[in-house]
mmCIF file of C-alpha atoms in Angstrom:
data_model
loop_
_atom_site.group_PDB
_atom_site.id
_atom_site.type_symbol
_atom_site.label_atom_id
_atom_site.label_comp_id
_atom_site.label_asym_id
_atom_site.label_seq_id
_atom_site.Cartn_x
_atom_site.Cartn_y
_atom_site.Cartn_z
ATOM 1 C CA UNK P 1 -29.917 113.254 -2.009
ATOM 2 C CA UNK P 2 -30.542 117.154 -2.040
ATOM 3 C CA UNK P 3 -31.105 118.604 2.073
ATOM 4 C CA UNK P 4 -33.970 121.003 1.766
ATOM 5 C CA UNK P 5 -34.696 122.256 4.904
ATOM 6 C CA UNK P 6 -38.109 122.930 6.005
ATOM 7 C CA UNK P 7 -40.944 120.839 6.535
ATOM 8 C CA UNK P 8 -41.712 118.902 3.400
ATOM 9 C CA UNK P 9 -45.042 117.162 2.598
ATOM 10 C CA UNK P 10 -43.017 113.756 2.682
ATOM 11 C CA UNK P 11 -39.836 113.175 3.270
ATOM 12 C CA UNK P 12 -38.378 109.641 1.993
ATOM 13 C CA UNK P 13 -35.481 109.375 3.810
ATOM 14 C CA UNK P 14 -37.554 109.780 6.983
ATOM 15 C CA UNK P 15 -40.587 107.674 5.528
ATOM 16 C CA UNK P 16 -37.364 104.638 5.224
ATOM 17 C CA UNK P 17 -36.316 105.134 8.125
ATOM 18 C CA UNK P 18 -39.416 104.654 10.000
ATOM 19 C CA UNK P 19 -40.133 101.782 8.865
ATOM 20 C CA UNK P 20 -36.530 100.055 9.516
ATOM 21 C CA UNK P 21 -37.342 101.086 13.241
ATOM 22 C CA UNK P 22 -40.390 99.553 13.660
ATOM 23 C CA UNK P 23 -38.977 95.975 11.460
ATOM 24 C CA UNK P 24 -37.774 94.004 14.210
ATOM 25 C CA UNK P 25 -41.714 94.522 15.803
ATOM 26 C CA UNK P 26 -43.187 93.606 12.642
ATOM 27 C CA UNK P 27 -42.286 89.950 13.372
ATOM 28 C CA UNK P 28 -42.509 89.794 16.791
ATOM 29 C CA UNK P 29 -46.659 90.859 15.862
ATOM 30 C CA UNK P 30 -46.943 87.693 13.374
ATOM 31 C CA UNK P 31 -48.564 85.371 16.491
ATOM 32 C CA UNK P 32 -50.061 87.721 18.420
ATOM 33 C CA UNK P 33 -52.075 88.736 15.395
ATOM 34 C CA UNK P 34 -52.625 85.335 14.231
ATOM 35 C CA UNK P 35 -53.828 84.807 17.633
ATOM 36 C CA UNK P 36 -56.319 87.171 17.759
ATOM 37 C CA UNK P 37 -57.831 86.576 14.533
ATOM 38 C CA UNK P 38 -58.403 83.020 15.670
ATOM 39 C CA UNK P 39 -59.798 83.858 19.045
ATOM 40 C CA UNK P 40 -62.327 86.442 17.425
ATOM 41 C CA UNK P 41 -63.313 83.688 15.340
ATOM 42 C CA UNK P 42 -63.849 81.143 17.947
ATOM 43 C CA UNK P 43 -66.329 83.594 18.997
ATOM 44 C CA UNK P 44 -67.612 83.925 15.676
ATOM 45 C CA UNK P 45 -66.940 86.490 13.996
ATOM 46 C CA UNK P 46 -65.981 86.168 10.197
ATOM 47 C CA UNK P 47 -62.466 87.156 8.751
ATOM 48 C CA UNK P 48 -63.876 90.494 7.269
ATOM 49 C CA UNK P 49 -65.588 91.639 10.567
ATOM 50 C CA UNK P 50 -62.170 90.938 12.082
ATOM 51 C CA UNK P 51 -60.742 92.695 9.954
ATOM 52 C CA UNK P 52 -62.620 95.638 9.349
ATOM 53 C CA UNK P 53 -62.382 95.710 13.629
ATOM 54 C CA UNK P 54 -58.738 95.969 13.178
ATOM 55 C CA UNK P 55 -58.759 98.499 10.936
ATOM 56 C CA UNK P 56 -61.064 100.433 12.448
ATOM 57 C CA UNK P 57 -60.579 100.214 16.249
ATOM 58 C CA UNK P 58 -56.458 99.582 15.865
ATOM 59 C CA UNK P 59 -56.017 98.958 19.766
ATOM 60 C CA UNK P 60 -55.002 95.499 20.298
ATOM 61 C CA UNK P 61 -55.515 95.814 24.073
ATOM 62 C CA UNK P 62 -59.090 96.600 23.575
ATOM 63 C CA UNK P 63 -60.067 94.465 20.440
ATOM 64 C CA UNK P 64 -58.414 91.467 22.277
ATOM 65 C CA UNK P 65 -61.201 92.920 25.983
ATOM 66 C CA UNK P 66 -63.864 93.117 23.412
ATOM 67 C CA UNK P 67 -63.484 89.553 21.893
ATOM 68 C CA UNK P 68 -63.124 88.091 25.780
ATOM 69 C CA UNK P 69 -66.573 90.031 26.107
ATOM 70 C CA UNK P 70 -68.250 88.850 22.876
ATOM 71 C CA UNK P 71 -71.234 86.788 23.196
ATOM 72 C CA UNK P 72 -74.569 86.800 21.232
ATOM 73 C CA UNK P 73 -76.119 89.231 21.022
ATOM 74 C CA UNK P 74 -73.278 91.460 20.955
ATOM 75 C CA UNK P 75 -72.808 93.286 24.472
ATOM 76 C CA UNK P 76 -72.126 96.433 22.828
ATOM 77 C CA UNK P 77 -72.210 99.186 25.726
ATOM 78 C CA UNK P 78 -69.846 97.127 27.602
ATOM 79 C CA UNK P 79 -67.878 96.414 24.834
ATOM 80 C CA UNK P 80 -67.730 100.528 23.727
ATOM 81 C CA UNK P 81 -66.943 101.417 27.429
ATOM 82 C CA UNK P 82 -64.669 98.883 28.133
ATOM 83 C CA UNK P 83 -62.666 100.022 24.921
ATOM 84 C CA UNK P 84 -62.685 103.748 26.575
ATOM 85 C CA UNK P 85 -61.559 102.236 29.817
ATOM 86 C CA UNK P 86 -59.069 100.332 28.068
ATOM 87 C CA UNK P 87 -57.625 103.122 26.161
ATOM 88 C CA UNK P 88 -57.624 106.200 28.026
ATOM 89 C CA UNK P 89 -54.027 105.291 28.733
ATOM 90 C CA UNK P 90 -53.764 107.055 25.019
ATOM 91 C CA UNK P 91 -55.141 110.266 26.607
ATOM 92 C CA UNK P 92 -51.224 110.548 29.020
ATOM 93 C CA UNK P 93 -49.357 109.074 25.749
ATOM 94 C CA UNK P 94 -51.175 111.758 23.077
ATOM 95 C CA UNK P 95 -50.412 114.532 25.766
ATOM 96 C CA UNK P 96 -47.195 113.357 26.249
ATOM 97 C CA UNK P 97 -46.140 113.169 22.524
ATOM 98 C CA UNK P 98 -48.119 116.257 21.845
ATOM 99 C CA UNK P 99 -45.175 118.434 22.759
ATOM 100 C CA UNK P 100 -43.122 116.704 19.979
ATOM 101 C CA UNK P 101 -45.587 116.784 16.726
ATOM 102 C CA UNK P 102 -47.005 120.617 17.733
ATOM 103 C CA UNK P 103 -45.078 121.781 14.394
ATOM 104 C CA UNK P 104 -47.268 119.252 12.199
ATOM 105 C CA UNK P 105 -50.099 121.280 12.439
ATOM 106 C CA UNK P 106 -53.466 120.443 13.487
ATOM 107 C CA UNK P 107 -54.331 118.813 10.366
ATOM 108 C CA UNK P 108 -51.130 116.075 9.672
ATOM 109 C CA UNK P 109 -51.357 115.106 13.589
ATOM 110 C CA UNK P 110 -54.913 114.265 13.452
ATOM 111 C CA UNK P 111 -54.379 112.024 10.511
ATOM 112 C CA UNK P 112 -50.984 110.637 12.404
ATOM 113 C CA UNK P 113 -52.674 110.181 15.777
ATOM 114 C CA UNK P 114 -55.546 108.160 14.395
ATOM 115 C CA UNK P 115 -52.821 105.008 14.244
ATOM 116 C CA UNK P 116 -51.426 105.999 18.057
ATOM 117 C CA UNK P 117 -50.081 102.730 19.454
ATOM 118 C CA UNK P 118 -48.118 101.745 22.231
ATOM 119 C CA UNK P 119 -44.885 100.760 19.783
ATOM 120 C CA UNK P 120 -45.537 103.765 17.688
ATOM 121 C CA UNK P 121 -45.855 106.086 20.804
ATOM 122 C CA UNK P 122 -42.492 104.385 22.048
ATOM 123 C CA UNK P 123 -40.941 104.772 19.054
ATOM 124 C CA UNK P 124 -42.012 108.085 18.097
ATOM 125 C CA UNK P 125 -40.898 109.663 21.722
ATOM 126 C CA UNK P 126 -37.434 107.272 21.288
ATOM 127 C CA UNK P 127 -36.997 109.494 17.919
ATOM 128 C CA UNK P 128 -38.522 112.779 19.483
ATOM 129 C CA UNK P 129 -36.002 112.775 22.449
ATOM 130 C CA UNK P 130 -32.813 112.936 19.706
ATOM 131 C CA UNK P 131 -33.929 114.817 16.919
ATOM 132 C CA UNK P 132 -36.889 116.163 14.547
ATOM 133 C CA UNK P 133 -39.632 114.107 14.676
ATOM 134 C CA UNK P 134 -40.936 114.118 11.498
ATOM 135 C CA UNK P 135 -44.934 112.906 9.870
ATOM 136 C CA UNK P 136 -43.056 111.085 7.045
ATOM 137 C CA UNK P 137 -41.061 109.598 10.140
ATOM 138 C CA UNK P 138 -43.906 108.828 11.933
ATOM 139 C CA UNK P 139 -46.233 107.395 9.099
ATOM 140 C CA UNK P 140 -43.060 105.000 7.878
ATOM 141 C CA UNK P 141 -43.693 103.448 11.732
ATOM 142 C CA UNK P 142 -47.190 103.246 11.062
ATOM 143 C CA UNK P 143 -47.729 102.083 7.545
ATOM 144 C CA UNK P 144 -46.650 98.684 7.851
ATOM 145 C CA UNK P 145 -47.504 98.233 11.690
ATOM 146 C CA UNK P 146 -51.195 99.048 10.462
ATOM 147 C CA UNK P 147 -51.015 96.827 7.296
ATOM 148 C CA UNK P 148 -49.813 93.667 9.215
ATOM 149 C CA UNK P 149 -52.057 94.240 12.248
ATOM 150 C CA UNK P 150 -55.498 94.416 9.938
ATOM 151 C CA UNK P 151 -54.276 91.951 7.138
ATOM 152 C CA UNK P 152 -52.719 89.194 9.958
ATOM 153 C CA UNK P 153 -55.467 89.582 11.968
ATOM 154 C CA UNK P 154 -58.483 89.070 9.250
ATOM 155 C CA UNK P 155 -55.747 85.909 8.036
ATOM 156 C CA UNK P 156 -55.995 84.694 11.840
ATOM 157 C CA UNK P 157 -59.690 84.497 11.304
ATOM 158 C CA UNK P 158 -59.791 82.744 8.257
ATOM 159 C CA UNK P 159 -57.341 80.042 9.897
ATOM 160 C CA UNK P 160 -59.739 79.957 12.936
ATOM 161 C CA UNK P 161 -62.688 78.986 10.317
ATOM 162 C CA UNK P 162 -60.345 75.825 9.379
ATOM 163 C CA UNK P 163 -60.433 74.830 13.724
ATOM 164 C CA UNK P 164 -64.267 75.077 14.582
ATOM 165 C CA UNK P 165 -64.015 72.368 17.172
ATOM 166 C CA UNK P 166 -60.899 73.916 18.786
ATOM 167 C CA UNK P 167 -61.240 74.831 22.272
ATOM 168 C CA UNK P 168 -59.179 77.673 23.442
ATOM 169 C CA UNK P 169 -58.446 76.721 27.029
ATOM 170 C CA UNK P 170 -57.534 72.837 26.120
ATOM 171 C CA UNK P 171 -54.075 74.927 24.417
ATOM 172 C CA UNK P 172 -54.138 77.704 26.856
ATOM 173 C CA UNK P 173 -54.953 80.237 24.116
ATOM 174 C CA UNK P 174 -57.511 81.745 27.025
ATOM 175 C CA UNK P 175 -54.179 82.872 28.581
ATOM 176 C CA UNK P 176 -53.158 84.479 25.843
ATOM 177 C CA UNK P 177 -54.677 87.573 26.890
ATOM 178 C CA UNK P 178 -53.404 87.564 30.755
ATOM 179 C CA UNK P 179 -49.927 87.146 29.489
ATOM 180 C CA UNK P 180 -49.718 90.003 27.218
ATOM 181 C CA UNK P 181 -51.555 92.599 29.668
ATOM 182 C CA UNK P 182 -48.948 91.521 31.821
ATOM 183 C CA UNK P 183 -45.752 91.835 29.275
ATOM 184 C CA UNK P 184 -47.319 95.462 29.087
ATOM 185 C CA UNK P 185 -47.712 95.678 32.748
ATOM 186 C CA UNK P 186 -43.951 95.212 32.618
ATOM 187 C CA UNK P 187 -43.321 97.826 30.108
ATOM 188 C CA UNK P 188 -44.937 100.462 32.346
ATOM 189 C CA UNK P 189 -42.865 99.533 35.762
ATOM 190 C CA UNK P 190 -41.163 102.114 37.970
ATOM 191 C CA UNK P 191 -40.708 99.809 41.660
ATOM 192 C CA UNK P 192 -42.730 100.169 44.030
ATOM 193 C CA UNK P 193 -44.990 102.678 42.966
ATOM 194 C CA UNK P 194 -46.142 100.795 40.033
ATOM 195 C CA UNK P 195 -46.889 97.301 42.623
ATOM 196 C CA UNK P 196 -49.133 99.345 44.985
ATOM 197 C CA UNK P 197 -51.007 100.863 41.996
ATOM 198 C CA UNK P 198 -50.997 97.317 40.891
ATOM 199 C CA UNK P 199 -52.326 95.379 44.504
ATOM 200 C CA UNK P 200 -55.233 98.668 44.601
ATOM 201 C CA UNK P 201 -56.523 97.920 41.445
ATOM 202 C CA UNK P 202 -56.453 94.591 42.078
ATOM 203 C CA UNK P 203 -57.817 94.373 44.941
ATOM 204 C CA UNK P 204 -61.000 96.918 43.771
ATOM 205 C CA UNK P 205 -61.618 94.897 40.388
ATOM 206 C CA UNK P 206 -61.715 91.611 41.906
ATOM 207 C CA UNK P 207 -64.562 92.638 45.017
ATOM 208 C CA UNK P 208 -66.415 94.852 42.335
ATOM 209 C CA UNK P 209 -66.485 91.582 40.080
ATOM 210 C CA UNK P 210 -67.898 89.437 43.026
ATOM 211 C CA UNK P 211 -70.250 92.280 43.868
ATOM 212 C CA UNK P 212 -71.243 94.014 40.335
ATOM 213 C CA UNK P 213 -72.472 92.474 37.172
ATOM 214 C CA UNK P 214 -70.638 93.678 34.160
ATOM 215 C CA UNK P 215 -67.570 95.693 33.289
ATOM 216 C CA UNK P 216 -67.995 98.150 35.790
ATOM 217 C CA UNK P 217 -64.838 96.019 37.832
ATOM 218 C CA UNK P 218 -62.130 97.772 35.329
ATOM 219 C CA UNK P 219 -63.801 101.457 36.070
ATOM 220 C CA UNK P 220 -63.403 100.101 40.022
ATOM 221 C CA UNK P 221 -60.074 99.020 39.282
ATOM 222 C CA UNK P 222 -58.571 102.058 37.342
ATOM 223 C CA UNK P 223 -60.025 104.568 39.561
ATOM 224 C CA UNK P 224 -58.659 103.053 42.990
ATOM 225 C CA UNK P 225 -54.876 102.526 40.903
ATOM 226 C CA UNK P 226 -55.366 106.647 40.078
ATOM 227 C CA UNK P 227 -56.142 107.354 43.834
ATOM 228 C CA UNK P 228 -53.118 105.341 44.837
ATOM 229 C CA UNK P 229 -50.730 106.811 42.109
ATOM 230 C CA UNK P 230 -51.632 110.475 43.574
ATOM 231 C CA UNK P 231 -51.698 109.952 46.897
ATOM 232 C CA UNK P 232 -48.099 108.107 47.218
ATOM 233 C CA UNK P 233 -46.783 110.469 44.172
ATOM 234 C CA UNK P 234 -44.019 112.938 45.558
ATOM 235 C CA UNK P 235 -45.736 115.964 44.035
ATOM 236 C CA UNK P 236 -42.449 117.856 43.477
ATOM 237 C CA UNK P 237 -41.279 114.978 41.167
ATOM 238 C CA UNK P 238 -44.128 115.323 38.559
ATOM 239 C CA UNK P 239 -44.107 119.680 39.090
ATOM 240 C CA UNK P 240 -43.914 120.833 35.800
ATOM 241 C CA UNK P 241 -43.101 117.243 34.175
ATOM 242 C CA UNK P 242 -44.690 118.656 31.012
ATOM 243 C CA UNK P 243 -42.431 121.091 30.171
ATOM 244 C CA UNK P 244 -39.459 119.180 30.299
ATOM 245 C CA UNK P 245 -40.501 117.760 27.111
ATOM 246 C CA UNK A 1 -67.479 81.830 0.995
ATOM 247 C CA UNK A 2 -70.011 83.422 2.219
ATOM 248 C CA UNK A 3 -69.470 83.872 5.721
ATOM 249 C CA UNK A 4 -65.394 84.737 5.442
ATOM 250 C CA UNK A 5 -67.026 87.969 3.698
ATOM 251 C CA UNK A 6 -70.505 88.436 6.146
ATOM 252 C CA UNK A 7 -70.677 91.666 8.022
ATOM 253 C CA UNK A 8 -73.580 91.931 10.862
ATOM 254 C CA UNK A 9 -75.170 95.190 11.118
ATOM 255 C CA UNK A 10 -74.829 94.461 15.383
ATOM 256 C CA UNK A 11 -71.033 93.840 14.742
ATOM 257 C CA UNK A 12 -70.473 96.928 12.837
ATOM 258 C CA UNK A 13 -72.015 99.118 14.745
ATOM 259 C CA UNK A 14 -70.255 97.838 18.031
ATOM 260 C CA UNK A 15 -66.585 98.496 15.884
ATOM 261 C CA UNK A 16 -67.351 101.858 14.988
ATOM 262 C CA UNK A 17 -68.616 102.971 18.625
ATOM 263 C CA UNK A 18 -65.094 101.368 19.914
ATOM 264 C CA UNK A 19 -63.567 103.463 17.354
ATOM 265 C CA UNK A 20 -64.793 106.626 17.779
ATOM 266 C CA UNK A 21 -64.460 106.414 21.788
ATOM 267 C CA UNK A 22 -60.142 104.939 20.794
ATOM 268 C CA UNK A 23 -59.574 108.018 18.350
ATOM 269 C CA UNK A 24 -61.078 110.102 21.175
ATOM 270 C CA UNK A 25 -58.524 108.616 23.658
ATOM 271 C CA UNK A 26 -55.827 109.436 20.787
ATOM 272 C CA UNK A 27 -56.405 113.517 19.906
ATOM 273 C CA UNK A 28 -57.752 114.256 23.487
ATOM 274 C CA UNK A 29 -54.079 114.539 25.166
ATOM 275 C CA UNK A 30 -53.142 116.659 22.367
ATOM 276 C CA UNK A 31 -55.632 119.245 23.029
ATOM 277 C CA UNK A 32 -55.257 118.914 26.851
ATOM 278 C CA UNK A 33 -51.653 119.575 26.592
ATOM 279 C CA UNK A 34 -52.623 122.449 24.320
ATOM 280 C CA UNK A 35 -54.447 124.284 26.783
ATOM 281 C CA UNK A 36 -53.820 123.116 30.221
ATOM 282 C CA UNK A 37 -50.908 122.873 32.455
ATOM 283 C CA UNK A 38 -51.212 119.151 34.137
ATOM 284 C CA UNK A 39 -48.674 118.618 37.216
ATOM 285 C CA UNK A 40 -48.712 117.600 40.667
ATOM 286 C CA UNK A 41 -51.058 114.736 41.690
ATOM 287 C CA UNK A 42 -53.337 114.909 39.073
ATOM 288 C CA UNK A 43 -50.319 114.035 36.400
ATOM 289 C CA UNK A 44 -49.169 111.122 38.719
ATOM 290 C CA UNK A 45 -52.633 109.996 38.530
ATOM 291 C CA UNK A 46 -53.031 109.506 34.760
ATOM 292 C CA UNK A 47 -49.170 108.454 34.867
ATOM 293 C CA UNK A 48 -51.076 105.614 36.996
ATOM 294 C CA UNK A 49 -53.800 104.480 34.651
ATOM 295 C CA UNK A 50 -51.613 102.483 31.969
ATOM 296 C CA UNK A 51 -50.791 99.564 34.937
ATOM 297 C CA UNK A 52 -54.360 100.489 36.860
ATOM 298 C CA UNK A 53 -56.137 99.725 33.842
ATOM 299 C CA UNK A 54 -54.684 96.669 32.640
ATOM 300 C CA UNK A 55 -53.938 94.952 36.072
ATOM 301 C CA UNK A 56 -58.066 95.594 36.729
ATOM 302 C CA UNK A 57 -58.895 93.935 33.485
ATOM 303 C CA UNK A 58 -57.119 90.863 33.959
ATOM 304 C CA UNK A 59 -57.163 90.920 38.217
ATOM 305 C CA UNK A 60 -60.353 88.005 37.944
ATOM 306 C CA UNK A 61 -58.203 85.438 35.529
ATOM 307 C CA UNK A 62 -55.180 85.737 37.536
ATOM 308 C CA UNK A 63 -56.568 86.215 41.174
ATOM 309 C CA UNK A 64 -59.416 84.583 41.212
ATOM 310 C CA UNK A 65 -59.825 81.503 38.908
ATOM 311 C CA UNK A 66 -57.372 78.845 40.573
ATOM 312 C CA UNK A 67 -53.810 77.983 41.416
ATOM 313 C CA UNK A 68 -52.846 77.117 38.122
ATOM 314 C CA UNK A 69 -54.000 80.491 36.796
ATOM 315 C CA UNK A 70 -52.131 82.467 39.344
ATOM 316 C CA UNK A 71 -49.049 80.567 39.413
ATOM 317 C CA UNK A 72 -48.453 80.994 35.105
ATOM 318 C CA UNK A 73 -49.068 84.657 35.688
ATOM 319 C CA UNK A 74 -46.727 84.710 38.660
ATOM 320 C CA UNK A 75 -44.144 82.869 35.874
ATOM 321 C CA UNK A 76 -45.237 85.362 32.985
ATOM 322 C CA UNK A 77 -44.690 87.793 35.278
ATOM 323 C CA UNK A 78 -41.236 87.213 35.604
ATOM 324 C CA UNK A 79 -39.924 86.260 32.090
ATOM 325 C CA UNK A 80 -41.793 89.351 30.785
ATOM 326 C CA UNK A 81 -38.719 91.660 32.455
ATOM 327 C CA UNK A 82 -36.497 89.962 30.110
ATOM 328 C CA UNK A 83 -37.991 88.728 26.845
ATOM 329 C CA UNK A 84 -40.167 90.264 24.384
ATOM 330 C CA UNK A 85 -43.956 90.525 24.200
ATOM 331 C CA UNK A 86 -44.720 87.589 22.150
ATOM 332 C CA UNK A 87 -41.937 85.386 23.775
ATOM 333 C CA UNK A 88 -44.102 85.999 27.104
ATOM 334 C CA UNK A 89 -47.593 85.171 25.530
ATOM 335 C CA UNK A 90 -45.780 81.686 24.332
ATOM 336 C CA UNK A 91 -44.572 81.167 28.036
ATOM 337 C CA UNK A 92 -47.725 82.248 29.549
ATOM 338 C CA UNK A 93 -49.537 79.625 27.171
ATOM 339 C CA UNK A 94 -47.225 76.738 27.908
ATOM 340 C CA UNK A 95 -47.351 77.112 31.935
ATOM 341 C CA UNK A 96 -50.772 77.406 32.311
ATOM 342 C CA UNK A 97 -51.295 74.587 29.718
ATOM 343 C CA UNK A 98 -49.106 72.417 32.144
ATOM 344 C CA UNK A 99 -50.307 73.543 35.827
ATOM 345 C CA UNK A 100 -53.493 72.434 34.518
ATOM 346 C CA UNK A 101 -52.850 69.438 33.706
ATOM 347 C CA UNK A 102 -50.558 68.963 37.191
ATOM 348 C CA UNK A 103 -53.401 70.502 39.284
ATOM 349 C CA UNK A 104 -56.158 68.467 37.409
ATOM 350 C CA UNK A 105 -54.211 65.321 39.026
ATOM 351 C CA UNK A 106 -55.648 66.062 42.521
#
């Protein structure tokens, strides 16, 4: 294999080696995507529609707040805000890796940030931290990630057609979504910073759900975890965070 | 076959909105950090929003629906520091499956 040095349009080596990191996640995806697919059909909608939602959206902590929402007719403005809500969470992570893909150009990192996951963000700094951080890199992470996300998904779906009758709560498939917010709860931790942020928000979504009709409870919630996180936030520790990079 | 292949016009248009407001939430830290400086408070704010924003999603299930509820998150809680993501959805599942079925007794 000939070392050319330089930024090439697409680097094998680096396009392998992408996806051998993100493998082992590949399987661990399998149920939770099956999962979903068969929740979003409980609520009815077909395999393509999940599908094409997967594709599209990519953001399994949002599809999986959208499909808890769904009802008929579709609840849309909650459902578009919600995602927002949801997902601004990509808004610190982008920023974050930002510092790390500035030599892909504008171009390649708007292409590369349209599949911006959690495991591809975690991945991708993991990589950044060592060495180059590479689009062919990068797009090795996402190509299969994406693939078995929309296609498992959609199959999900068309199993869910098979088990009309099913109800999620007799199997505590309802739960499904609790438990995996909080395995990503977990993945965020840092003591007893995090559990304060985590009591406020609490606390806020739970008396702006008995008080407020709609989604407005994960606004509540989010905005009185930010307040908390500032206030108790030694400022000197985050001075300049940025730049460490 | 039909309806393994139907797309409502409703549905569609709902999955596009979310994904134009998600790719937002994906390119706009890369132009922040482009042309601001964030530090301080404001940066421990948004360092805040990950937790603050799932915790307030799923605060009613766990808090507010019943013992059962609140006790498999309390146990999901505390697997998910040591086991992978979809080994904590599977124990999640199975407790509240069972403290239902032990508080239904009473």
């Amino acid at each position: 294999m000939s070392e050319i040095s330089g930024e090439m349009p697409l680097r094998e080596s680096d396009y392998i080696a992408g996806i051998k990191h993100i493998a082992p996640l590949l399987v661990a995806m399998v149920p939770i995507s099956l999962v979903f697919g068969g929740l979003a059909a409980q609520k009815g909608l077909s395999p393509l529609e999940v599908g094409l939602m997967s594709a599209v959206v990519f953001a399994g902590g949002s599809q999986f707040v959208a499909i808890d929402f769904w009802a008929s007719p579709v609840p849309w403005a909650a459902i578009i805000f919600s995602a927002l809500l949801v997902n601004v969470r990509h808004i610190l992570m982008s920023a974050s890796l930002g510092l790390k893909t500035r030599h892909m150009g504008w171009g390649k990192q708007m292409i590369a940030y349209m599949f911006l996951a959690d495991e591809i963000w975690a991945l991708s700094e993991h990589r950044g931290r060592k060495q180059h951080l590479s689009f062919a890199f990068y797009m090795g992470l996402v190509t299969p990630f994406y693939l078995n996300w929309v296609l498992m998904t959609a199959f999900g779906a068309l199993l869910g057609k098979m088990f009309v009758d099913l109800d999620p709560a007799q199997y505590g498939l309802d739960f499904a979504f609790p438990a995996i917010f909080i395995g990503l709860i977990v993945g965020f931790w840092k003591g007893k910073s995090t559990a304060m942020v985590l009591a406020a928000s609490g606390a806020a979504a739970i008396l702006t759900k008995t008080y407020v009709d709609g989604a407005w409870y994960i606004a509540a919630g989010a905005v009185a975890g930010m307040l908390v996180g500032a206030f108790t936030a030694d400022p000197e520790e985050y001075k300049g965070a940025l730049d460490r990079g | 076959m039909a309806e393994v292949f139907s797309v409502d016009p409703m549905v569609l248009a709902t999955i596009l909105g979310m994904g134009i407001v998600t790719y937002f939430t994906r390119v706009a830290g890369l132009v922040i950090v482009r042309f601001f400086t964030i530090e301080g408070r404001a940066r421990a704010a948004l360092e805040a929003v990950p937790a603050a924003v799932l915790m307030a999603v799923i605060a009613p299930t766990i808090l507010a629906t019943g013992p059962a509820e609140s006790l498999a998150a309390l146990i999901t809680l505390l697997v998910a520091f040591r086991l992978p993501l979809w080994a904590v959805v599977v124990v999640g599942v199975i407790s509240v499956v069972a403290l239902r079925s032990v508080f239904g007794l009473f």
